[in-house]
């Protein structure tokens, strides 16, 4: 038996590696190497969900109606406090995250059903980019920060081997996930860790703001507006990065359909929304042919018939901001994201559509 103890060596090495990995990625050390705040959107959602559950325990007659928005970075800046003042019958819980996709939406919808959490209305993003299986720049933040191992295990057949590999490796080894840089650690250790303290203060500030604004990022943190010339140039880059080639991700669409079927079964009113993008970018959607599984087509020629057919079959409301003349705010921070100045108008659009499509007696 002793002769075979060497077989335990790989396991021992793995355990030591995992132990060191967790040690070096403790929250304290993250202040010395982390260079992003986007993951805080995911971390804060657990507290947001707790707040939502507590709020929904109140007698319906004594509380506002609740709107839950499952979106991506295009909806992060919705001004919840400002909108509550203008639409006093409603309160918005913004579950949008960077790279928000149907698997992330389904993860939460399943939890809502399991916990008996019943918001008065649910809005789900329905954009072209989230259904492209073969983008040049793949967004993996949802895989890294947004989904549980249990969820991945139940839905593993809907993910590619590469996606499963990313999930497993970056959940096992946080140093691989975070990629700490020694030069940054050294820089932040200088002057009594002054820069590390600045980053720590920024983390706490953002977490506080996300809690106060029910999941939304304050608009004052993003002060940006592109000129028409900049939008034209950036649209070409974004289109090549996210939509060329365009392979419709049927598994991702199946997860969106699962969320909708659960909401219908659970009798929770819902709608889907296509958030507006800059016109030069939208024009590329419509006119630029790319490689698809059906030959050379525009992304719109692939995506729109599938979505429209599903909407018709299920009676799903589709709020198409890109082709709705009633929405006309034309300021953009980049091709895919509206300027912070447009978000109050964006919020008004949501509540107007909500009140038009679902009368009060259906949403209370």
mmCIF file of N, CA and C in Angstrom, residues 70-201:
data_model
loop_
_atom_site.group_PDB
_atom_site.id
_atom_site.type_symbol
_atom_site.label_atom_id
_atom_site.label_comp_id
_atom_site.label_asym_id
_atom_site.label_seq_id
_atom_site.Cartn_x
_atom_site.Cartn_y
_atom_site.Cartn_z
ATOM 1 N N UNK A 70 -34.194 42.267 -16.552
ATOM 2 C CA UNK A 70 -33.028 41.433 -16.837
ATOM 3 C C UNK A 70 -32.422 41.918 -18.146
ATOM 4 N N UNK A 71 -31.342 42.672 -18.050
ATOM 5 C CA UNK A 71 -30.723 43.228 -19.235
ATOM 6 C C UNK A 71 -29.213 43.099 -19.200
ATOM 7 N N UNK A 72 -28.557 43.860 -20.062
ATOM 8 C CA UNK A 72 -27.100 43.850 -20.118
ATOM 9 C C UNK A 72 -26.587 45.265 -19.862
ATOM 10 N N UNK A 73 -25.381 45.553 -20.324
ATOM 11 C CA UNK A 73 -24.782 46.861 -20.034
ATOM 12 C C UNK A 73 -25.573 48.010 -20.644
ATOM 13 N N UNK A 74 -26.430 47.732 -21.619
ATOM 14 C CA UNK A 74 -27.224 48.788 -22.237
ATOM 15 C C UNK A 74 -28.310 49.326 -21.308
ATOM 16 N N UNK A 75 -28.540 48.635 -20.195
ATOM 17 C CA UNK A 75 -29.587 49.071 -19.261
ATOM 18 C C UNK A 75 -29.033 49.398 -17.878
ATOM 19 N N UNK A 76 -27.721 49.423 -17.727
ATOM 20 C CA UNK A 76 -27.130 49.600 -16.399
ATOM 21 C C UNK A 76 -27.392 50.971 -15.793
ATOM 22 N N UNK A 77 -27.584 51.984 -16.631
ATOM 23 C CA UNK A 77 -27.659 53.354 -16.125
ATOM 24 C C UNK A 77 -29.077 53.851 -15.883
ATOM 25 N N UNK A 78 -30.064 52.991 -15.913
ATOM 26 C CA UNK A 78 -31.439 53.438 -15.658
ATOM 27 C C UNK A 78 -31.528 54.088 -14.272
ATOM 28 N N UNK A 79 -31.987 55.340 -14.198
ATOM 29 C CA UNK A 79 -31.997 56.081 -12.927
ATOM 30 C C UNK A 79 -33.199 55.699 -12.063
ATOM 31 N N UNK A 80 -33.054 54.694 -11.263
ATOM 32 C CA UNK A 80 -34.200 54.148 -10.529
ATOM 33 C C UNK A 80 -34.875 55.184 -9.633
ATOM 34 N N UNK A 81 -34.101 55.963 -8.908
ATOM 35 C CA UNK A 81 -34.694 56.940 -7.984
ATOM 36 C C UNK A 81 -35.481 58.013 -8.739
ATOM 37 N N UNK A 82 -34.881 58.501 -9.805
ATOM 38 C CA UNK A 82 -35.545 59.529 -10.613
ATOM 39 C C UNK A 82 -36.825 58.998 -11.241
ATOM 40 N N UNK A 83 -36.771 57.762 -11.717
ATOM 41 C CA UNK A 83 -37.945 57.171 -12.359
ATOM 42 C C UNK A 83 -39.062 56.913 -11.348
ATOM 43 N N UNK A 84 -38.707 56.569 -10.123
ATOM 44 C CA UNK A 84 -39.722 56.337 -9.094
ATOM 45 C C UNK A 84 -40.511 57.610 -8.808
ATOM 46 N N UNK A 85 -39.844 58.757 -8.898
ATOM 47 C CA UNK A 85 -40.538 60.014 -8.655
ATOM 48 C C UNK A 85 -41.518 60.319 -9.792
ATOM 49 N N UNK A 86 -41.118 59.970 -11.022
ATOM 50 C CA UNK A 86 -41.970 60.271 -12.174
ATOM 51 C C UNK A 86 -43.036 59.210 -12.404
ATOM 52 N N UNK A 87 -42.806 58.026 -11.865
ATOM 53 C CA UNK A 87 -43.769 56.925 -12.009
ATOM 54 C C UNK A 87 -43.995 56.311 -10.619
ATOM 55 N N UNK A 88 -44.732 57.011 -9.782
ATOM 56 C CA UNK A 88 -44.829 56.658 -8.358
ATOM 57 C C UNK A 88 -45.516 55.335 -8.054
ATOM 58 N N UNK A 89 -46.175 54.732 -9.038
ATOM 59 C CA UNK A 89 -46.831 53.445 -8.778
ATOM 60 C C UNK A 89 -45.864 52.262 -8.883
ATOM 61 N N UNK A 90 -44.645 52.528 -9.373
ATOM 62 C CA UNK A 90 -43.722 51.441 -9.672
ATOM 63 C C UNK A 90 -42.388 51.611 -8.957
ATOM 64 N N UNK A 91 -41.714 50.469 -8.720
ATOM 65 C CA UNK A 91 -40.338 50.464 -8.234
ATOM 66 C C UNK A 91 -39.558 49.497 -9.122
ATOM 67 N N UNK A 92 -38.390 49.934 -9.585
ATOM 68 C CA UNK A 92 -37.577 49.151 -10.516
ATOM 69 C C UNK A 92 -36.429 48.464 -9.795
ATOM 70 N N UNK A 93 -36.312 47.153 -9.992
ATOM 71 C CA UNK A 93 -35.162 46.378 -9.529
ATOM 72 C C UNK A 93 -34.368 45.982 -10.776
ATOM 73 N N UNK A 94 -33.183 46.552 -10.909
ATOM 74 C CA UNK A 94 -32.397 46.376 -12.132
ATOM 75 C C UNK A 94 -31.405 45.219 -11.973
ATOM 76 N N UNK A 95 -31.745 44.072 -12.553
ATOM 77 C CA UNK A 95 -30.866 42.892 -12.505
ATOM 78 C C UNK A 95 -29.956 42.829 -13.742
ATOM 79 N N UNK A 96 -29.805 43.936 -14.435
ATOM 80 C CA UNK A 96 -28.919 43.972 -15.594
ATOM 81 C C UNK A 96 -27.464 43.875 -15.155
ATOM 82 N N UNK A 97 -26.655 43.223 -15.979
ATOM 83 C CA UNK A 97 -25.222 43.069 -15.701
ATOM 84 C C UNK A 97 -24.453 43.191 -17.017
ATOM 85 N N UNK A 98 -23.164 43.491 -16.963
ATOM 86 C CA UNK A 98 -22.371 43.507 -18.197
ATOM 87 C C UNK A 98 -22.413 42.142 -18.890
ATOM 88 N N UNK A 99 -22.725 42.152 -20.174
ATOM 89 C CA UNK A 99 -22.802 40.893 -20.913
ATOM 90 C C UNK A 99 -24.008 40.051 -20.567
ATOM 91 N N UNK A 100 -25.020 40.651 -19.929
ATOM 92 C CA UNK A 100 -26.210 39.906 -19.529
ATOM 93 C C UNK A 100 -26.814 39.116 -20.674
ATOM 94 N N UNK A 101 -27.062 37.832 -20.452
ATOM 95 C CA UNK A 101 -27.497 36.922 -21.516
ATOM 96 C C UNK A 101 -28.604 36.004 -20.997
ATOM 97 N N UNK A 102 -29.300 35.296 -21.898
ATOM 98 C CA UNK A 102 -30.448 34.482 -21.486
ATOM 99 C C UNK A 102 -30.141 33.425 -20.432
ATOM 100 N N UNK A 103 -28.924 32.885 -20.392
ATOM 101 C CA UNK A 103 -28.624 31.919 -19.338
ATOM 102 C C UNK A 103 -28.626 32.589 -17.971
ATOM 103 N N UNK A 104 -28.134 33.833 -17.917
ATOM 104 C CA UNK A 104 -28.178 34.573 -16.652
ATOM 105 C C UNK A 104 -29.608 34.894 -16.263
ATOM 106 N N UNK A 105 -30.434 35.259 -17.232
ATOM 107 C CA UNK A 105 -31.837 35.539 -16.943
ATOM 108 C C UNK A 105 -32.529 34.277 -16.414
ATOM 109 N N UNK A 106 -32.262 33.141 -17.061
ATOM 110 C CA UNK A 106 -32.887 31.888 -16.649
ATOM 111 C C UNK A 106 -32.438 31.482 -15.254
ATOM 112 N N UNK A 107 -31.176 31.710 -14.961
ATOM 113 C CA UNK A 107 -30.659 31.402 -13.615
ATOM 114 C C UNK A 107 -31.505 32.096 -12.546
ATOM 115 N N UNK A 108 -31.832 33.363 -12.777
ATOM 116 C CA UNK A 108 -32.618 34.095 -11.789
ATOM 117 C C UNK A 108 -34.108 33.744 -11.846
ATOM 118 N N UNK A 109 -34.640 33.558 -13.033
ATOM 119 C CA UNK A 109 -36.060 33.199 -13.148
ATOM 120 C C UNK A 109 -36.318 31.865 -12.454
ATOM 121 N N UNK A 110 -35.408 30.916 -12.609
ATOM 122 C CA UNK A 110 -35.549 29.636 -11.902
ATOM 123 C C UNK A 110 -35.507 29.833 -10.401
ATOM 124 N N UNK A 111 -34.633 30.716 -9.928
ATOM 125 C CA UNK A 111 -34.578 30.995 -8.488
ATOM 126 C C UNK A 111 -35.856 31.677 -8.018
ATOM 127 N N UNK A 112 -36.374 32.593 -8.821
ATOM 128 C CA UNK A 112 -37.634 33.245 -8.467
ATOM 129 C C UNK A 112 -38.730 32.203 -8.262
ATOM 130 N N UNK A 113 -38.829 31.281 -9.218
ATOM 131 C CA UNK A 113 -39.866 30.259 -9.130
ATOM 132 C C UNK A 113 -39.653 29.357 -7.925
ATOM 133 N N UNK A 114 -38.405 28.937 -7.701
ATOM 134 C CA UNK A 114 -38.090 28.047 -6.584
ATOM 135 C C UNK A 114 -38.398 28.694 -5.242
ATOM 136 N N UNK A 115 -38.150 30.003 -5.141
ATOM 137 C CA UNK A 115 -38.344 30.713 -3.872
ATOM 138 C C UNK A 115 -39.746 31.295 -3.720
ATOM 139 N N UNK A 116 -40.551 31.192 -4.770
ATOM 140 C CA UNK A 116 -41.885 31.782 -4.706
ATOM 141 C C UNK A 116 -41.864 33.297 -4.822
ATOM 142 N N UNK A 117 -40.842 33.832 -5.496
ATOM 143 C CA UNK A 117 -40.710 35.284 -5.678
ATOM 144 C C UNK A 117 -41.488 35.700 -6.912
ATOM 145 N N UNK A 118 -42.491 36.572 -6.720
ATOM 146 C CA UNK A 118 -43.375 36.938 -7.820
ATOM 147 C C UNK A 118 -43.400 38.452 -8.013
ATOM 148 N N UNK A 119 -42.480 38.996 -8.819
ATOM 149 C CA UNK A 119 -42.582 40.431 -9.147
ATOM 150 C C UNK A 119 -43.836 40.687 -9.965
ATOM 151 N N UNK A 120 -44.229 41.945 -10.051
ATOM 152 C CA UNK A 120 -45.439 42.283 -10.787
ATOM 153 C C UNK A 120 -45.221 42.312 -12.294
ATOM 154 N N UNK A 121 -43.954 42.471 -12.692
ATOM 155 C CA UNK A 121 -43.658 42.485 -14.122
ATOM 156 C C UNK A 121 -42.176 42.194 -14.330
ATOM 157 N N UNK A 122 -41.876 41.466 -15.413
ATOM 158 C CA UNK A 122 -40.487 41.139 -15.748
ATOM 159 C C UNK A 122 -40.214 41.571 -17.177
ATOM 160 N N UNK A 123 -39.085 42.230 -17.379
ATOM 161 C CA UNK A 123 -38.653 42.669 -18.708
ATOM 162 C C UNK A 123 -37.322 41.995 -19.025
ATOM 163 N N UNK A 124 -37.250 41.339 -20.202
ATOM 164 C CA UNK A 124 -36.042 40.620 -20.603
ATOM 165 C C UNK A 124 -35.450 41.220 -21.876
ATOM 166 N N UNK A 125 -34.136 41.416 -21.871
ATOM 167 C CA UNK A 125 -33.461 41.927 -23.056
ATOM 168 C C UNK A 125 -33.509 40.900 -24.184
ATOM 169 N N UNK A 126 -33.620 41.412 -25.425
ATOM 170 C CA UNK A 126 -33.707 40.529 -26.595
ATOM 171 C C UNK A 126 -32.922 41.184 -27.748
ATOM 172 N N UNK A 127 -31.591 41.139 -27.663
ATOM 173 C CA UNK A 127 -30.783 41.826 -28.671
ATOM 174 C C UNK A 127 -30.027 40.843 -29.551
ATOM 175 N N UNK A 128 -29.499 41.340 -30.664
ATOM 176 C CA UNK A 128 -28.823 40.483 -31.637
ATOM 177 C C UNK A 128 -27.557 39.846 -31.080
ATOM 178 N N UNK A 129 -26.752 40.657 -30.401
ATOM 179 C CA UNK A 129 -25.424 40.197 -30.003
ATOM 180 C C UNK A 129 -25.458 38.997 -29.066
ATOM 181 N N UNK A 130 -26.451 38.920 -28.202
ATOM 182 C CA UNK A 130 -26.467 37.820 -27.229
ATOM 183 C C UNK A 130 -26.765 36.477 -27.877
ATOM 184 N N UNK A 131 -27.208 36.506 -29.138
ATOM 185 C CA UNK A 131 -27.498 35.251 -29.830
ATOM 186 C C UNK A 131 -26.457 34.911 -30.902
ATOM 187 N N UNK A 132 -25.308 35.549 -30.844
ATOM 188 C CA UNK A 132 -24.245 35.167 -31.768
ATOM 189 C C UNK A 132 -23.301 34.184 -31.081
ATOM 190 N N UNK A 133 -23.214 32.998 -31.625
ATOM 191 C CA UNK A 133 -22.394 31.942 -31.029
ATOM 192 C C UNK A 133 -20.921 32.076 -31.394
ATOM 193 N N UNK A 134 -20.608 32.869 -32.421
ATOM 194 C CA UNK A 134 -19.228 32.916 -32.919
ATOM 195 C C UNK A 134 -18.682 34.340 -33.035
ATOM 196 N N UNK A 135 -18.790 35.156 -31.989
ATOM 197 C CA UNK A 135 -18.212 36.497 -32.085
ATOM 198 C C UNK A 135 -16.686 36.432 -31.993
ATOM 199 N N UNK A 136 -16.039 37.411 -32.568
ATOM 200 C CA UNK A 136 -14.585 37.499 -32.435
ATOM 201 C C UNK A 136 -14.210 37.782 -30.983
ATOM 202 N N UNK A 137 -14.957 38.704 -30.361
ATOM 203 C CA UNK A 137 -14.751 39.011 -28.945
ATOM 204 C C UNK A 137 -15.894 38.401 -28.140
ATOM 205 N N UNK A 138 -15.618 37.309 -27.466
ATOM 206 C CA UNK A 138 -16.647 36.647 -26.662
ATOM 207 C C UNK A 138 -16.664 37.235 -25.255
ATOM 208 N N UNK A 139 -17.847 37.540 -24.760
ATOM 209 C CA UNK A 139 -18.009 38.052 -23.394
ATOM 210 C C UNK A 139 -18.270 36.877 -22.460
ATOM 211 N N UNK A 140 -17.414 36.715 -21.442
ATOM 212 C CA UNK A 140 -17.574 35.558 -20.558
ATOM 213 C C UNK A 140 -17.850 35.946 -19.111
ATOM 214 N N UNK A 141 -18.237 37.211 -18.875
ATOM 215 C CA UNK A 141 -18.451 37.650 -17.495
ATOM 216 C C UNK A 141 -19.594 36.897 -16.818
ATOM 217 N N UNK A 142 -20.640 36.581 -17.566
ATOM 218 C CA UNK A 142 -21.745 35.817 -16.976
ATOM 219 C C UNK A 142 -21.266 34.438 -16.544
ATOM 220 N N UNK A 143 -20.490 33.782 -17.390
ATOM 221 C CA UNK A 143 -19.953 32.460 -17.043
ATOM 222 C C UNK A 143 -19.068 32.539 -15.810
ATOM 223 N N UNK A 144 -18.271 33.583 -15.707
ATOM 224 C CA UNK A 144 -17.305 33.689 -14.624
ATOM 225 C C UNK A 144 -17.955 34.102 -13.314
ATOM 226 N N UNK A 145 -18.852 35.080 -13.369
ATOM 227 C CA UNK A 145 -19.378 35.661 -12.134
ATOM 228 C C UNK A 145 -20.857 35.395 -11.877
ATOM 229 N N UNK A 146 -21.621 35.022 -12.919
ATOM 230 C CA UNK A 146 -23.067 35.079 -12.768
ATOM 231 C C UNK A 146 -23.808 33.783 -12.561
ATOM 232 N N UNK A 147 -23.169 32.634 -12.798
ATOM 233 C CA UNK A 147 -23.884 31.360 -12.759
ATOM 234 C C UNK A 147 -23.301 30.422 -11.713
ATOM 235 N N UNK A 148 -24.159 29.591 -11.153
ATOM 236 C CA UNK A 148 -23.712 28.640 -10.142
ATOM 237 C C UNK A 148 -23.307 27.314 -10.787
ATOM 238 N N UNK A 149 -22.433 26.540 -10.126
ATOM 239 C CA UNK A 149 -22.086 25.207 -10.660
ATOM 240 C C UNK A 149 -23.315 24.325 -10.845
ATOM 241 N N UNK A 150 -24.276 24.445 -9.942
ATOM 242 C CA UNK A 150 -25.484 23.629 -10.031
ATOM 243 C C UNK A 150 -26.264 23.953 -11.297
ATOM 244 N N UNK A 151 -26.345 25.242 -11.650
ATOM 245 C CA UNK A 151 -27.037 25.657 -12.870
ATOM 246 C C UNK A 151 -26.309 25.113 -14.098
ATOM 247 N N UNK A 152 -25.002 25.257 -14.126
ATOM 248 C CA UNK A 152 -24.214 24.760 -15.254
ATOM 249 C C UNK A 152 -24.372 23.252 -15.394
ATOM 250 N N UNK A 153 -24.387 22.533 -14.271
ATOM 251 C CA UNK A 153 -24.525 21.074 -14.312
ATOM 252 C C UNK A 153 -25.856 20.672 -14.937
ATOM 253 N N UNK A 154 -26.932 21.385 -14.611
ATOM 254 C CA UNK A 154 -28.253 21.044 -15.139
ATOM 255 C C UNK A 154 -28.397 21.396 -16.616
ATOM 256 N N UNK A 155 -27.657 22.407 -17.057
ATOM 257 C CA UNK A 155 -27.809 22.878 -18.430
ATOM 258 C C UNK A 155 -26.530 22.680 -19.250
ATOM 259 N N UNK A 156 -25.687 21.748 -18.854
ATOM 260 C CA UNK A 156 -24.366 21.635 -19.464
ATOM 261 C C UNK A 156 -24.427 21.327 -20.965
ATOM 262 N N UNK A 157 -25.486 20.647 -21.416
ATOM 263 C CA UNK A 157 -25.573 20.303 -22.840
ATOM 264 C C UNK A 157 -25.776 21.532 -23.720
ATOM 265 N N UNK A 158 -26.127 22.649 -23.117
ATOM 266 C CA UNK A 158 -26.357 23.866 -23.890
ATOM 267 C C UNK A 158 -25.096 24.717 -24.044
ATOM 268 N N UNK A 159 -24.003 24.257 -23.470
ATOM 269 C CA UNK A 159 -22.752 24.997 -23.551
ATOM 270 C C UNK A 159 -21.727 24.223 -24.372
ATOM 271 N N UNK A 160 -20.846 24.967 -25.025
ATOM 272 C CA UNK A 160 -19.770 24.335 -25.790
ATOM 273 C C UNK A 160 -18.685 23.848 -24.836
ATOM 274 N N UNK A 161 -17.814 22.994 -25.342
ATOM 275 C CA UNK A 161 -16.704 22.517 -24.528
ATOM 276 C C UNK A 161 -15.805 23.667 -24.077
ATOM 277 N N UNK A 162 -15.642 24.648 -24.956
ATOM 278 C CA UNK A 162 -14.821 25.802 -24.592
ATOM 279 C C UNK A 162 -15.459 26.590 -23.452
ATOM 280 N N UNK A 163 -16.764 26.789 -23.514
ATOM 281 C CA UNK A 163 -17.455 27.521 -22.449
ATOM 282 C C UNK A 163 -17.393 26.764 -21.137
ATOM 283 N N UNK A 164 -17.571 25.443 -21.182
ATOM 284 C CA UNK A 164 -17.474 24.646 -19.962
ATOM 285 C C UNK A 164 -16.061 24.682 -19.399
ATOM 286 N N UNK A 165 -15.073 24.672 -20.271
ATOM 287 C CA UNK A 165 -13.688 24.748 -19.834
ATOM 288 C C UNK A 165 -13.403 26.071 -19.133
ATOM 289 N N UNK A 166 -13.924 27.167 -19.714
ATOM 290 C CA UNK A 166 -13.750 28.485 -19.104
ATOM 291 C C UNK A 166 -14.396 28.509 -17.725
ATOM 292 N N UNK A 167 -15.619 27.974 -17.631
ATOM 293 C CA UNK A 167 -16.323 27.981 -16.345
ATOM 294 C C UNK A 167 -15.554 27.197 -15.286
ATOM 295 N N UNK A 168 -15.144 25.993 -15.611
ATOM 296 C CA UNK A 168 -14.471 25.130 -14.631
ATOM 297 C C UNK A 168 -13.127 25.717 -14.215
ATOM 298 N N UNK A 169 -12.313 26.097 -15.194
ATOM 299 C CA UNK A 169 -10.969 26.570 -14.875
ATOM 300 C C UNK A 169 -10.985 27.868 -14.081
ATOM 301 N N UNK A 170 -11.870 28.795 -14.443
ATOM 302 C CA UNK A 170 -11.875 30.084 -13.758
ATOM 303 C C UNK A 170 -12.611 30.045 -12.429
ATOM 304 N N UNK A 171 -13.431 29.018 -12.221
ATOM 305 C CA UNK A 171 -14.019 28.841 -10.901
ATOM 306 C C UNK A 171 -13.082 28.097 -9.963
ATOM 307 N N UNK A 172 -12.288 27.199 -10.514
ATOM 308 C CA UNK A 172 -11.311 26.488 -9.684
ATOM 309 C C UNK A 172 -10.157 27.388 -9.293
ATOM 310 N N UNK A 173 -9.625 28.121 -10.251
ATOM 311 C CA UNK A 173 -8.441 28.938 -10.015
ATOM 312 C C UNK A 173 -8.760 30.412 -10.243
ATOM 313 N N UNK A 174 -8.920 31.123 -9.142
ATOM 314 C CA UNK A 174 -9.276 32.531 -9.225
ATOM 315 C C UNK A 174 -8.118 33.390 -9.722
ATOM 316 N N UNK A 175 -6.888 32.917 -9.545
ATOM 317 C CA UNK A 175 -5.758 33.664 -10.097
ATOM 318 C C UNK A 175 -5.807 33.630 -11.626
ATOM 319 N N UNK A 176 -6.281 32.522 -12.189
ATOM 320 C CA UNK A 176 -6.459 32.454 -13.638
ATOM 321 C C UNK A 176 -7.604 33.357 -14.066
ATOM 322 N N UNK A 177 -8.640 33.433 -13.244
ATOM 323 C CA UNK A 177 -9.784 34.302 -13.528
ATOM 324 C C UNK A 177 -9.383 35.773 -13.481
ATOM 325 N N UNK A 178 -8.619 36.171 -12.455
ATOM 326 C CA UNK A 178 -8.321 37.586 -12.220
ATOM 327 C C UNK A 178 -7.036 38.061 -12.883
ATOM 328 N N UNK A 179 -6.130 37.129 -13.208
ATOM 329 C CA UNK A 179 -4.863 37.471 -13.861
ATOM 330 C C UNK A 179 -4.128 38.613 -13.146
ATOM 331 N N UNK A 180 -3.751 38.438 -11.891
ATOM 332 C CA UNK A 180 -3.023 39.509 -11.185
ATOM 333 C C UNK A 180 -1.685 39.808 -11.849
ATOM 334 N N UNK A 181 -1.345 41.090 -11.925
ATOM 335 C CA UNK A 181 -0.095 41.536 -12.531
ATOM 336 C C UNK A 181 0.862 42.010 -11.427
ATOM 337 N N UNK A 182 2.101 41.496 -11.444
ATOM 338 C CA UNK A 182 3.059 41.846 -10.394
ATOM 339 C C UNK A 182 3.403 43.329 -10.420
ATOM 340 N N UNK A 183 3.442 43.926 -11.624
ATOM 341 C CA UNK A 183 3.781 45.345 -11.689
ATOM 342 C C UNK A 183 2.702 46.195 -11.026
ATOM 343 N N UNK A 184 1.435 45.761 -11.167
ATOM 344 C CA UNK A 184 0.354 46.519 -10.546
ATOM 345 C C UNK A 184 0.391 46.349 -9.020
ATOM 346 N N UNK A 185 0.660 45.138 -8.565
ATOM 347 C CA UNK A 185 0.771 44.893 -7.119
ATOM 348 C C UNK A 185 1.872 45.756 -6.536
ATOM 349 N N UNK A 186 3.023 45.776 -7.211
ATOM 350 C CA UNK A 186 4.151 46.580 -6.739
ATOM 351 C C UNK A 186 3.799 48.056 -6.705
ATOM 352 N N UNK A 187 3.118 48.517 -7.730
ATOM 353 C CA UNK A 187 2.727 49.926 -7.804
ATOM 354 C C UNK A 187 1.791 50.303 -6.676
ATOM 355 N N UNK A 188 0.851 49.424 -6.362
ATOM 356 C CA UNK A 188 -0.135 49.732 -5.332
ATOM 357 C C UNK A 188 0.402 49.551 -3.909
ATOM 358 N N UNK A 189 1.534 48.919 -3.784
ATOM 359 C CA UNK A 189 2.146 48.773 -2.461
ATOM 360 C C UNK A 189 2.948 50.012 -2.068
ATOM 361 N N UNK A 190 3.212 50.864 -3.029
ATOM 362 C CA UNK A 190 4.019 52.049 -2.753
ATOM 363 C C UNK A 190 3.222 53.089 -1.968
ATOM 364 N N UNK A 191 3.949 53.962 -1.281
ATOM 365 C CA UNK A 191 3.345 55.072 -0.527
ATOM 366 C C UNK A 191 2.279 54.587 0.443
ATOM 367 N N UNK A 192 2.655 53.588 1.224
ATOM 368 C CA UNK A 192 1.739 53.024 2.238
ATOM 369 C C UNK A 192 0.445 52.517 1.612
ATOM 370 N N UNK A 193 0.565 51.883 0.455
ATOM 371 C CA UNK A 193 -0.573 51.263 -0.255
ATOM 372 C C UNK A 193 -1.642 52.287 -0.633
ATOM 373 N N UNK A 194 -1.193 53.470 -1.029
ATOM 374 C CA UNK A 194 -2.146 54.548 -1.336
ATOM 375 C C UNK A 194 -3.100 54.164 -2.466
ATOM 376 N N UNK A 195 -2.571 53.596 -3.562
ATOM 377 C CA UNK A 195 -3.433 53.249 -4.687
ATOM 378 C C UNK A 195 -4.366 52.093 -4.355
ATOM 379 N N UNK A 196 -3.902 51.170 -3.541
ATOM 380 C CA UNK A 196 -4.768 50.064 -3.114
ATOM 381 C C UNK A 196 -5.941 50.598 -2.294
ATOM 382 N N UNK A 197 -5.681 51.602 -1.485
ATOM 383 C CA UNK A 197 -6.742 52.192 -0.673
ATOM 384 C C UNK A 197 -7.739 52.958 -1.551
ATOM 385 N N UNK A 198 -7.222 53.569 -2.618
ATOM 386 C CA UNK A 198 -8.108 54.258 -3.551
ATOM 387 C C UNK A 198 -9.054 53.259 -4.220
ATOM 388 N N UNK A 199 -8.490 52.122 -4.650
ATOM 389 C CA UNK A 199 -9.323 51.099 -5.290
ATOM 390 C C UNK A 199 -10.339 50.529 -4.294
ATOM 391 N N UNK A 200 -9.902 50.287 -3.060
ATOM 392 C CA UNK A 200 -10.814 49.768 -2.034
ATOM 393 C C UNK A 200 -11.962 50.742 -1.801
ATOM 394 N N UNK A 201 -11.656 52.027 -1.740
ATOM 395 C CA UNK A 201 -12.706 53.030 -1.537
ATOM 396 C C UNK A 201 -13.660 53.048 -2.729
#
